[in-house]
Short mmCIF file of C-alpha atoms and ligand atoms in Angstrom, two decimals:
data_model
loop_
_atom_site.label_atom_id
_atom_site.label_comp_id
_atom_site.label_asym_id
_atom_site.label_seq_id
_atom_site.Cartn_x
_atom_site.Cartn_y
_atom_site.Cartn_z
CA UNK A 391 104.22 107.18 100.63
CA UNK A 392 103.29 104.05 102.11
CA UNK A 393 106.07 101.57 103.24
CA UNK A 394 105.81 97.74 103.44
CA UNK A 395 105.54 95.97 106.41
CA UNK A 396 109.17 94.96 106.39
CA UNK A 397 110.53 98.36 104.77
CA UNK A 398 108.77 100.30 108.27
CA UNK A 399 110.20 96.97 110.64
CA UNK A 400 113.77 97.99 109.28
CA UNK A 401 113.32 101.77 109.93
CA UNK A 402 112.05 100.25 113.52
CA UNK A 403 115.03 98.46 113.85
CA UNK A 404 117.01 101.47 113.02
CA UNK A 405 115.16 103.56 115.17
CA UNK A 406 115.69 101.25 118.32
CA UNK A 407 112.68 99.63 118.27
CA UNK A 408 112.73 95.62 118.86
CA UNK A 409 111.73 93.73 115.88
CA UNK A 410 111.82 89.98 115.18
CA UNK A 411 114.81 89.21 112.65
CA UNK A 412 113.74 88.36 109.41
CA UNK A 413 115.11 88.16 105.50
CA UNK A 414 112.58 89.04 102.55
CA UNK A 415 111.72 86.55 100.14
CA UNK A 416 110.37 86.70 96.35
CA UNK A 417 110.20 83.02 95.56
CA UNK A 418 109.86 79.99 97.59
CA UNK A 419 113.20 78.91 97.97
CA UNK A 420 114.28 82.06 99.01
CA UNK A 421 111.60 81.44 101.81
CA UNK A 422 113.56 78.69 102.66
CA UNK A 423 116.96 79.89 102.50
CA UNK A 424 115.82 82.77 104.37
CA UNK A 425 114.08 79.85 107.04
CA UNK A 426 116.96 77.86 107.16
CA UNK A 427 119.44 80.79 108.25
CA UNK A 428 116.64 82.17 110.86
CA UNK A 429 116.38 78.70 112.16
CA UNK A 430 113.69 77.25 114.15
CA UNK A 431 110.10 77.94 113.51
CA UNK A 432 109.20 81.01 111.14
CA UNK A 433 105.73 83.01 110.13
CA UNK A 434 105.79 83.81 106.79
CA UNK A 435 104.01 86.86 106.20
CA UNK A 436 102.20 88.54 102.96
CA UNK A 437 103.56 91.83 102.06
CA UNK A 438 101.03 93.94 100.69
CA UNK A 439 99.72 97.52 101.77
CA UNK A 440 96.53 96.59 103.07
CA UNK A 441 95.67 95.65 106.26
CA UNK A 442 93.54 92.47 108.05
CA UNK A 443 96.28 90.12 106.17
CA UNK A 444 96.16 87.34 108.87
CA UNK A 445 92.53 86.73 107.92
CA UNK A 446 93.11 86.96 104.73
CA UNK A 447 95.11 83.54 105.06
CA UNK A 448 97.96 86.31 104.22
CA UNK A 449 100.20 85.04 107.03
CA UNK A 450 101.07 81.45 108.13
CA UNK A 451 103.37 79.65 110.63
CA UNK A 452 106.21 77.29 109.38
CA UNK A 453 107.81 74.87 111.64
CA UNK A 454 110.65 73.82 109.56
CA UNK A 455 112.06 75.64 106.26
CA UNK A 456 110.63 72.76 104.13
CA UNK A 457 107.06 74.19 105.20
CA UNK A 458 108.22 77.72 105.06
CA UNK A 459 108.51 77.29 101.14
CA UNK A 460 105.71 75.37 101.14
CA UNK A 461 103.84 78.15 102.90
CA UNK A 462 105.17 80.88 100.72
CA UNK A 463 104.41 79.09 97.69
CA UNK A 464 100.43 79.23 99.00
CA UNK A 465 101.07 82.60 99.94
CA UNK A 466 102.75 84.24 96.72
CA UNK A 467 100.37 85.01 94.06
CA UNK A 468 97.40 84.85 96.50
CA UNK A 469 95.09 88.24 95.61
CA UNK A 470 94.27 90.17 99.19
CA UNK A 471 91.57 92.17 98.78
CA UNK A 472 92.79 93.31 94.88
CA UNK A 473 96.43 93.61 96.00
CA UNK A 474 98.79 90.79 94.15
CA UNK A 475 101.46 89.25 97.08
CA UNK A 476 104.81 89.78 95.15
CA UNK A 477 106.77 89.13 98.09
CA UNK A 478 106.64 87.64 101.41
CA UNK A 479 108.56 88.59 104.91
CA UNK A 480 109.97 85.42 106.87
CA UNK A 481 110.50 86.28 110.24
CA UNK A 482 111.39 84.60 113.47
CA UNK A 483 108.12 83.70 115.24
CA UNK A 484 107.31 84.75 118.66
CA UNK A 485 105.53 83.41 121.50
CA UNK A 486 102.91 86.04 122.24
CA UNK A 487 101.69 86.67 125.35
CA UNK A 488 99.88 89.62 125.20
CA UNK A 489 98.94 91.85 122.07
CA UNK A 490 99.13 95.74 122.28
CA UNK A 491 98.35 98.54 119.94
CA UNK A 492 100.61 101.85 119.58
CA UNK A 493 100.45 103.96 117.06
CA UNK A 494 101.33 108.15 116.36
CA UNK A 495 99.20 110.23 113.58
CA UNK A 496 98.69 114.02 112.96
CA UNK A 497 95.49 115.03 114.67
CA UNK A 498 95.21 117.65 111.99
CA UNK A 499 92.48 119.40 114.24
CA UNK A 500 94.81 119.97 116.93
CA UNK A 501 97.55 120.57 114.57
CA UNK A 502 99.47 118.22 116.96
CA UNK A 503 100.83 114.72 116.67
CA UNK A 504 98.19 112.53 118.21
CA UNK A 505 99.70 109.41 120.46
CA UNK A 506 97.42 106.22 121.15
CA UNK A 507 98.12 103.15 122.62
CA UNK A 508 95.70 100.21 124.38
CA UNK A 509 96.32 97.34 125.69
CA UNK A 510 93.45 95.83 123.67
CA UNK A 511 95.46 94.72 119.62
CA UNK A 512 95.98 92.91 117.05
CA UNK A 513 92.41 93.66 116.01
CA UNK A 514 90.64 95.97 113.99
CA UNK A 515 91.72 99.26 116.21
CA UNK A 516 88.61 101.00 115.07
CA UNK A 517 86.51 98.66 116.43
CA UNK A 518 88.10 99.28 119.88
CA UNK A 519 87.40 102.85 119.30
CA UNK A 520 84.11 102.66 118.87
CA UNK A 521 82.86 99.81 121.10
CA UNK A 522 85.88 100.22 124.06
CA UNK A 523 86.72 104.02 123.70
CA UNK A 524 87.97 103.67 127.61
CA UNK A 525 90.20 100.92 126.45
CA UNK A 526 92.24 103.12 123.83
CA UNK A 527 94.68 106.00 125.54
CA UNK A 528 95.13 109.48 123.37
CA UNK A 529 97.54 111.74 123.77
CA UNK A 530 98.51 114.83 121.96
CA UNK A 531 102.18 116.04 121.92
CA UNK A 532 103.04 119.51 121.97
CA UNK A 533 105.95 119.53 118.56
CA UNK A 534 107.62 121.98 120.58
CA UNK A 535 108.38 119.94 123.49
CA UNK A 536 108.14 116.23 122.36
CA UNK A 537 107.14 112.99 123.44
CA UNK A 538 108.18 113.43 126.94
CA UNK A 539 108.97 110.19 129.02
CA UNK A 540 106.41 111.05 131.63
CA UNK A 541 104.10 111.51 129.04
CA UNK A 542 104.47 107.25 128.06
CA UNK A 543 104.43 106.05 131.36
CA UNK A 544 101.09 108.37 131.73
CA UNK A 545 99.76 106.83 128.21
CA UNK A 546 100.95 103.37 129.21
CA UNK A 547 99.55 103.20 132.84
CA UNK A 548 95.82 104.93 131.06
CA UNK A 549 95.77 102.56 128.86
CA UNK A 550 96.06 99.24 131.49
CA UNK A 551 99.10 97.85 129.97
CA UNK A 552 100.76 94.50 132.01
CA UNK A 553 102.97 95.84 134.33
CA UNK A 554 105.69 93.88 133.04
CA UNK A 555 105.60 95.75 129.73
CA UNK A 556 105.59 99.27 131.32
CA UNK A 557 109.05 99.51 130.57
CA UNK A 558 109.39 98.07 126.95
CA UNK A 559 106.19 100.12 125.90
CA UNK A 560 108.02 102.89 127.35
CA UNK A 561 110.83 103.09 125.32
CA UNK A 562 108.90 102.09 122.70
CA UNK A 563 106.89 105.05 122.63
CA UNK A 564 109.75 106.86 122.83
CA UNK A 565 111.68 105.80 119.88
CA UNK A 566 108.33 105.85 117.69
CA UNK A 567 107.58 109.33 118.71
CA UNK A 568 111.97 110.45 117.43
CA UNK A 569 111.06 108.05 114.65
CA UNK A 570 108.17 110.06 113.31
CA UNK A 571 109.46 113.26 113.61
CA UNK A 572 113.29 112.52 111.88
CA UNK A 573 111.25 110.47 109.35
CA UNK A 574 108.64 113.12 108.29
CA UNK A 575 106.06 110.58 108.83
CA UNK A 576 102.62 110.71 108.93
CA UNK A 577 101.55 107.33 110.76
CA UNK A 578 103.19 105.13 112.59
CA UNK A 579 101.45 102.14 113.72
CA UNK A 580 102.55 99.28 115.45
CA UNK A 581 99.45 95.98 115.81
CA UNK A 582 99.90 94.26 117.40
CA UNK A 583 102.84 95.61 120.16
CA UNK A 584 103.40 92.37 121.87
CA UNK A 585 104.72 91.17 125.15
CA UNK A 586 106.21 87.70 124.58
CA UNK A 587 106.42 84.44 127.10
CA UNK A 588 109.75 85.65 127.46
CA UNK A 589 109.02 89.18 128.85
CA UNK A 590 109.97 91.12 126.04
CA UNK A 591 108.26 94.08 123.95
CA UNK A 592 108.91 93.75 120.44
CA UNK A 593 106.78 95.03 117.06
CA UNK A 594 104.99 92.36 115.19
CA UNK A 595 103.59 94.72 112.61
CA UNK A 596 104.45 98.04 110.97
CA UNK A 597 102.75 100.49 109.26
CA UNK A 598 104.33 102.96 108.13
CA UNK A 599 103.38 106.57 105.99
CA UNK A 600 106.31 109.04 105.05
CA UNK A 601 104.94 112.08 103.91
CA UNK A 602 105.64 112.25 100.33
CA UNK A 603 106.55 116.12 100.05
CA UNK A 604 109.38 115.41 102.17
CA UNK A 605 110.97 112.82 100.37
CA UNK A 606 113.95 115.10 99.18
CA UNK A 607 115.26 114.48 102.57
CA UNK A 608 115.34 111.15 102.97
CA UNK A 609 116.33 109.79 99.64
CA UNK A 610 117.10 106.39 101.31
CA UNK A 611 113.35 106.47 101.63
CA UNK A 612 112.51 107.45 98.19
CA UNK A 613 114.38 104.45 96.91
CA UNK A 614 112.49 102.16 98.81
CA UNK A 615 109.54 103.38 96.35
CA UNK A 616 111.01 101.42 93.13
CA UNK A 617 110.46 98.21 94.87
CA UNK A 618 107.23 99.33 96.58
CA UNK A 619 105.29 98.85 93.56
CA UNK A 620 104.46 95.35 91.65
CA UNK A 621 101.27 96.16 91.25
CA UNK A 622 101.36 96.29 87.16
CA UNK A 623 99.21 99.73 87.25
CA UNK A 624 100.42 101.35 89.89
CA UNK A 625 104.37 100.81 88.40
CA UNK A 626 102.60 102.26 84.68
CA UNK A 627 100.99 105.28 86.88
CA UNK A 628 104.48 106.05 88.78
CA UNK A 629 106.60 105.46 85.36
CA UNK A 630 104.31 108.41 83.96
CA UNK A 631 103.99 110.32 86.66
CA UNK A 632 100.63 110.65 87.62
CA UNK A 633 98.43 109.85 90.38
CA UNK A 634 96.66 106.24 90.59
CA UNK A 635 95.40 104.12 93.49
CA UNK A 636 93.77 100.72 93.22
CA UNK A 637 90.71 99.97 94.87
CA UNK A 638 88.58 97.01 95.13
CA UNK A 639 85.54 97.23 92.67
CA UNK A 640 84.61 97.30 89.29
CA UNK A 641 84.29 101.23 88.33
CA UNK A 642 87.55 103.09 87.01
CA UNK A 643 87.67 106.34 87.90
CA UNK A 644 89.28 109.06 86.06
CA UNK A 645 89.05 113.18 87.24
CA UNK A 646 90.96 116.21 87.60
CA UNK A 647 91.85 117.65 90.60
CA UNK A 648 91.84 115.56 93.73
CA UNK A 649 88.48 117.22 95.36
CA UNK A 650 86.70 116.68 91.91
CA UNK A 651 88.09 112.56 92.04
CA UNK A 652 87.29 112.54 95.94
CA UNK A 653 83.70 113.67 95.45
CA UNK A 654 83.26 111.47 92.41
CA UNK A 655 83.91 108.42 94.92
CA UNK A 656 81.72 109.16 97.24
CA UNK A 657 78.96 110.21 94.34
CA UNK A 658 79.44 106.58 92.99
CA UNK A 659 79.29 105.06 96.01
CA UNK A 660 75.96 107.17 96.84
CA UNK A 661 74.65 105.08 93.15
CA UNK A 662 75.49 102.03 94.73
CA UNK A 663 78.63 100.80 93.33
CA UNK A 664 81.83 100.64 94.28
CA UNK A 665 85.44 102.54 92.30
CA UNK A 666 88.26 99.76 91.09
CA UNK A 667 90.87 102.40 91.07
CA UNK A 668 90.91 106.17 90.25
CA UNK A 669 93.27 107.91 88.56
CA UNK A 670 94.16 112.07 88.83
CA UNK A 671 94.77 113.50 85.61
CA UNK A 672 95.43 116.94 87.63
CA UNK A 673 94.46 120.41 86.61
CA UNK A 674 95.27 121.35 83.30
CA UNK A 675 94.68 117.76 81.31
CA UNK A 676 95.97 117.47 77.53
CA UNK A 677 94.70 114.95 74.90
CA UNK A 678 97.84 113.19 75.59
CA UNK A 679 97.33 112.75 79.29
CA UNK A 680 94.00 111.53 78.68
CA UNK A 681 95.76 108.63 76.26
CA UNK A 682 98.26 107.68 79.75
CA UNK A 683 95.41 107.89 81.96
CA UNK A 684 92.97 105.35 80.21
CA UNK A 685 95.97 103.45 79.39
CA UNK A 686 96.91 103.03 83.21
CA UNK A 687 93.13 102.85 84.37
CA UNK A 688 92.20 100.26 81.14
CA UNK A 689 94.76 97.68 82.18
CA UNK A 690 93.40 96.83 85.41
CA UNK A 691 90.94 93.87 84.47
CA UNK A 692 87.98 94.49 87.56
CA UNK A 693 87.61 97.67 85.91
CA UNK A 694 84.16 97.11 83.87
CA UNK A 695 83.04 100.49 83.68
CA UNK A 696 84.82 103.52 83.32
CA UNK A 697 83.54 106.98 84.79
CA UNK A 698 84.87 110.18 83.70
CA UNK A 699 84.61 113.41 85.39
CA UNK A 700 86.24 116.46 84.00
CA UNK A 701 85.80 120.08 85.46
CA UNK A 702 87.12 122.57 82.72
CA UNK A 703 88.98 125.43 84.15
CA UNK A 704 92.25 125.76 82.58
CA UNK A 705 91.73 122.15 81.26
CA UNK A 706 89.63 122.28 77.97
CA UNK A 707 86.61 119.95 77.66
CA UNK A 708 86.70 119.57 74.02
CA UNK A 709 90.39 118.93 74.40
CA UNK A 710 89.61 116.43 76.65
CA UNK A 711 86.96 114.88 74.69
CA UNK A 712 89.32 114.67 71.52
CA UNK A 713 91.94 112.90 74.18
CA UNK A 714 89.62 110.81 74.88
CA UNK A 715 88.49 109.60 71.11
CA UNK A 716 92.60 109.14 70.56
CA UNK A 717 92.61 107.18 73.45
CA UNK A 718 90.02 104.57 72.22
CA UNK A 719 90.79 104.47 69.16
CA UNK A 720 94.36 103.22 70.03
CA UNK A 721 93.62 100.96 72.82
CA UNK A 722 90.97 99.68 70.62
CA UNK A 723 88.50 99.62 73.94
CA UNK A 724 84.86 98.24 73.98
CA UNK A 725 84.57 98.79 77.62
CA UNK A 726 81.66 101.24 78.69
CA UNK A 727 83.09 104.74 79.33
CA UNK A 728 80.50 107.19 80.82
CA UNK A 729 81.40 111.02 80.19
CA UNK A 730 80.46 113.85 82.37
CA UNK A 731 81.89 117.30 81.11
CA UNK A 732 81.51 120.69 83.10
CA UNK A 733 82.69 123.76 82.36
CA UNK A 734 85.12 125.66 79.47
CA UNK A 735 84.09 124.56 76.27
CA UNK A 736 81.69 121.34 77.86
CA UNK A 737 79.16 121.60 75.08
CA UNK A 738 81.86 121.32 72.70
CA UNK A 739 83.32 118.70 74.05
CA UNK A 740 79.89 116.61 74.29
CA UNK A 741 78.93 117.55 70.79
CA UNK A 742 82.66 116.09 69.78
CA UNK A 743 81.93 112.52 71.83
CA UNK A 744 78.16 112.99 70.24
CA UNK A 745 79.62 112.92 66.40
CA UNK A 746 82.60 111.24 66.65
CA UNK A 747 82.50 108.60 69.49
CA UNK A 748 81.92 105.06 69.06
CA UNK A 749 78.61 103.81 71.17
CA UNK A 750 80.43 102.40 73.94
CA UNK A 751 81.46 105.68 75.11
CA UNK A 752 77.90 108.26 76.05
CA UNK A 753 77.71 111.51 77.95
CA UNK A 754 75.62 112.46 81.13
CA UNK A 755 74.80 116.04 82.22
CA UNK A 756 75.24 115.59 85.83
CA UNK A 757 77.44 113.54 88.10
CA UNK A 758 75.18 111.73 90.32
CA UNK A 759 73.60 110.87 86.75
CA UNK A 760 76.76 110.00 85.03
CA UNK A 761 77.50 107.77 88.40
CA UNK A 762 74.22 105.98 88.52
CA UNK A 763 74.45 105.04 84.58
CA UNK A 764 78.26 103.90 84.96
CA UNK A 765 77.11 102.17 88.47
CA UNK A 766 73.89 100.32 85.76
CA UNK A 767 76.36 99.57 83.81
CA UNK A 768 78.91 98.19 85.80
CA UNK A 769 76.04 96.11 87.38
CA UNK A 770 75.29 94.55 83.42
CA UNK A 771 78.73 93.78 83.04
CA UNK A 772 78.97 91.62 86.19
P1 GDP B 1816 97.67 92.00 109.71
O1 GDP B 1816 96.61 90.94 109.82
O2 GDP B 1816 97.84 92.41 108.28
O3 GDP B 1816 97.48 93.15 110.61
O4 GDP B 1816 99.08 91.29 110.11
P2 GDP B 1816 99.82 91.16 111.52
O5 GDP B 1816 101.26 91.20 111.25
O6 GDP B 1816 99.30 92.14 112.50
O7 GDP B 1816 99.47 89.69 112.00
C1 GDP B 1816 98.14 89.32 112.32
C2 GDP B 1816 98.13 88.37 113.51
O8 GDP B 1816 98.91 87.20 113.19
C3 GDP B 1816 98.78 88.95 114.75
O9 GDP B 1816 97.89 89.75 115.49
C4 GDP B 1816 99.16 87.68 115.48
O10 GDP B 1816 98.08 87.21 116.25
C5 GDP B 1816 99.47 86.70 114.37
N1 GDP B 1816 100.95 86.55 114.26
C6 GDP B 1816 101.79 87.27 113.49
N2 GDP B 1816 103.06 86.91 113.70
C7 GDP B 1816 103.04 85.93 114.66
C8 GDP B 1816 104.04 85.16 115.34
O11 GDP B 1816 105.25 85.30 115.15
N3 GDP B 1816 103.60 84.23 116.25
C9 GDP B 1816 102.27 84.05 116.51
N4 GDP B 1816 101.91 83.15 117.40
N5 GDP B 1816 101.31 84.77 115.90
C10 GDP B 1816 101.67 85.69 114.99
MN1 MN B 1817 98.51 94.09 112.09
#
């Protein structure tokens, strides 16, 4: 479960870690209200779970709370990269001197939590990786033991940090590392860390992931997840429980199983094209999931093709097919939908979208070929 940038900067806060004060806002004058009680100047800042928001225009500087709410207005409603900005984050601005990165993932591999930290951020940290691999610090944490504080200061001197900062990165690290184990997390990320004018460390940014399997622990967390969502599709995929995530181009996806979905996104971007969303209808798929997936996957407007992949194991192919013909028929559809069935009863199923389909719906043997014809036709529709 992802967490908003100002859901992770309160478990920060919790956790110890120095964040600038700030009040969430939903409309402009609650920018301003929120402004006026910070006092002084403000950045109001786009909350949305995608990254590279300051480019985006996502995130703007307010002297006074007049312009705050002036700023938020611009910056509600404004579409970053397919996500809608529901809600913006006014915070006190800082004076940065310096801009860090720190961040703790599982290294999966290593079957170890996986600490990194440079004192090259705010910028695209793969980037670093690639083009200034000596300029980004790694260092994996044996569970057992923990994060220990010789193990920061080691991290924090490797990767050249300002000596003023040792300290504040320091305890930083520190608090991240107790943070990500008591939270069940799976990243923590903090870009930029910043040293201010003034001397002190604080987090500008969050990201934050909470494994989802562990949410039964930390049902304060779990109820951050009813206001995660504005997205319109993703609220309709959560409400009937099934798995959806929004993407940025113009094919809907729909599979079952999450390798089968996986593969089909990379197959369609092999074609050429690019997924708008995909949606996991899971292993054993009945006509009536079909009818809530195409439902969810349908009301997302970029989506001008739909692909859909179905391995029959336990999951039926003809049942899927009839699914499907209930599902256009009451959404009343005339979007392209490009069917590839595999396995138990496939050649019924194909024989049932042959007879009984209307033409905007066709079948494809393969799924390269069933990619490539939904990438054509995506390409038409454009
Ligand atoms: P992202 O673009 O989505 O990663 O959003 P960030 O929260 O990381 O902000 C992007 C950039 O905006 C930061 O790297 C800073 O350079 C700048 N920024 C954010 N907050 C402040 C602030 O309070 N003061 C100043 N001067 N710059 C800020
Ligand atoms: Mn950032």
């Amino acid at each position: 479960m992802d967490l908003y940038e100002y859901q992770g900067k309160q478990l920060f806060a919790q956790n110890g870690i120095p964040v600038p004060s700030g009040e969430v806002a939903n409309t402009p004058e609650e920018a301003r209200a929120a402004a006026q009680a910070i006092g002084g100047k403000v950045v109001v800042k786009a909350q949305v779970q995608i990254g590279g928001r300051g480019k985006a225009g996502g995130i703007k500087l307010a002297e006074t709370p007049d312009e705050a709410e002036q700023r938020a207005a611009e910056i509600l409603g404004m579409d970053i990269k397919g996500h809608t900005v529901h809600r913006v984050w006014i915070e006190a601005a800082s004076n940065i001197a310096k801009e860090y990165y720190a961040s703790i993932t599982f290294d999966r591999g290593e079957k170890k939590p996986l600490v990194m930290l440079s004192a090259v951020g705010g910028v695209d940290i793969e980037e670093v990786a690639s083009n200034q691999p000596d300029k980004l610090a790694r260092l994996h944490i044996d569970p057992l033991v923990g994060l220990q504080p010789h193990d920061a200061r080691w991290l924090a001197f490797a990767a050249g940090i300002d000596p003023e900062a040792i300290k504040g990165v320091v305890s930083i690290l520190g608090r991240l590392y107790r943070g990500f184990v008591q939270l069940d997390a799976m990243l923590m990320e903090i870009n930029p860390l910043i040293l201010t004018e003034e001397g002190e460390v604080i987090a500008l940014d969050s990201k934050v992931t909470i494994d989802g399997n562990s949410l039964f622990r930390h049902p304060d967390i779990a109820a951050l997840r009813d206001t995660t969502t504005s997205d319109p599709q993703e609220k309709m995929a959560q409400e009937r429980g099934v798995t959806y995530v929004k993407l940025d181009g113009d094919v809907g996806i729909l599979g079952n199983g999450a390798g089968l979905v996986m593969s089909t996104l990379d197959v369609v971007a092999l074609a050429g094209g690019s997924p708008a969303n995909f949606l996991d209808a899971g292993g054993g798929s009945q006509a009536e999931e079909v009818v809530t997936a195409l439902e969810v996957l349908l009301s997302d407007d970029k989506v001008k093709v739909l692909l859909i992949n179905i391995f029959g194991g336990i999951t039926r192919c003809d049942e899927v097919a009839e699914g499907l013909l209930t599902a256009v028929e009451q959404l009343g559809t005339s979007l392209p939908i490009v069917v590839r069935l595999d396995g138990t009863n496939e050649e019924e199923g194909r024989r049932i979208i042959a007879e009984k389909a209307p033409e905007n719906v066709v079948t494809e043997a393969t799924m390269l070929s069933a990619a490539e014809r939904a990438v054509a036709l995506a390409k038409e529709a454009a």
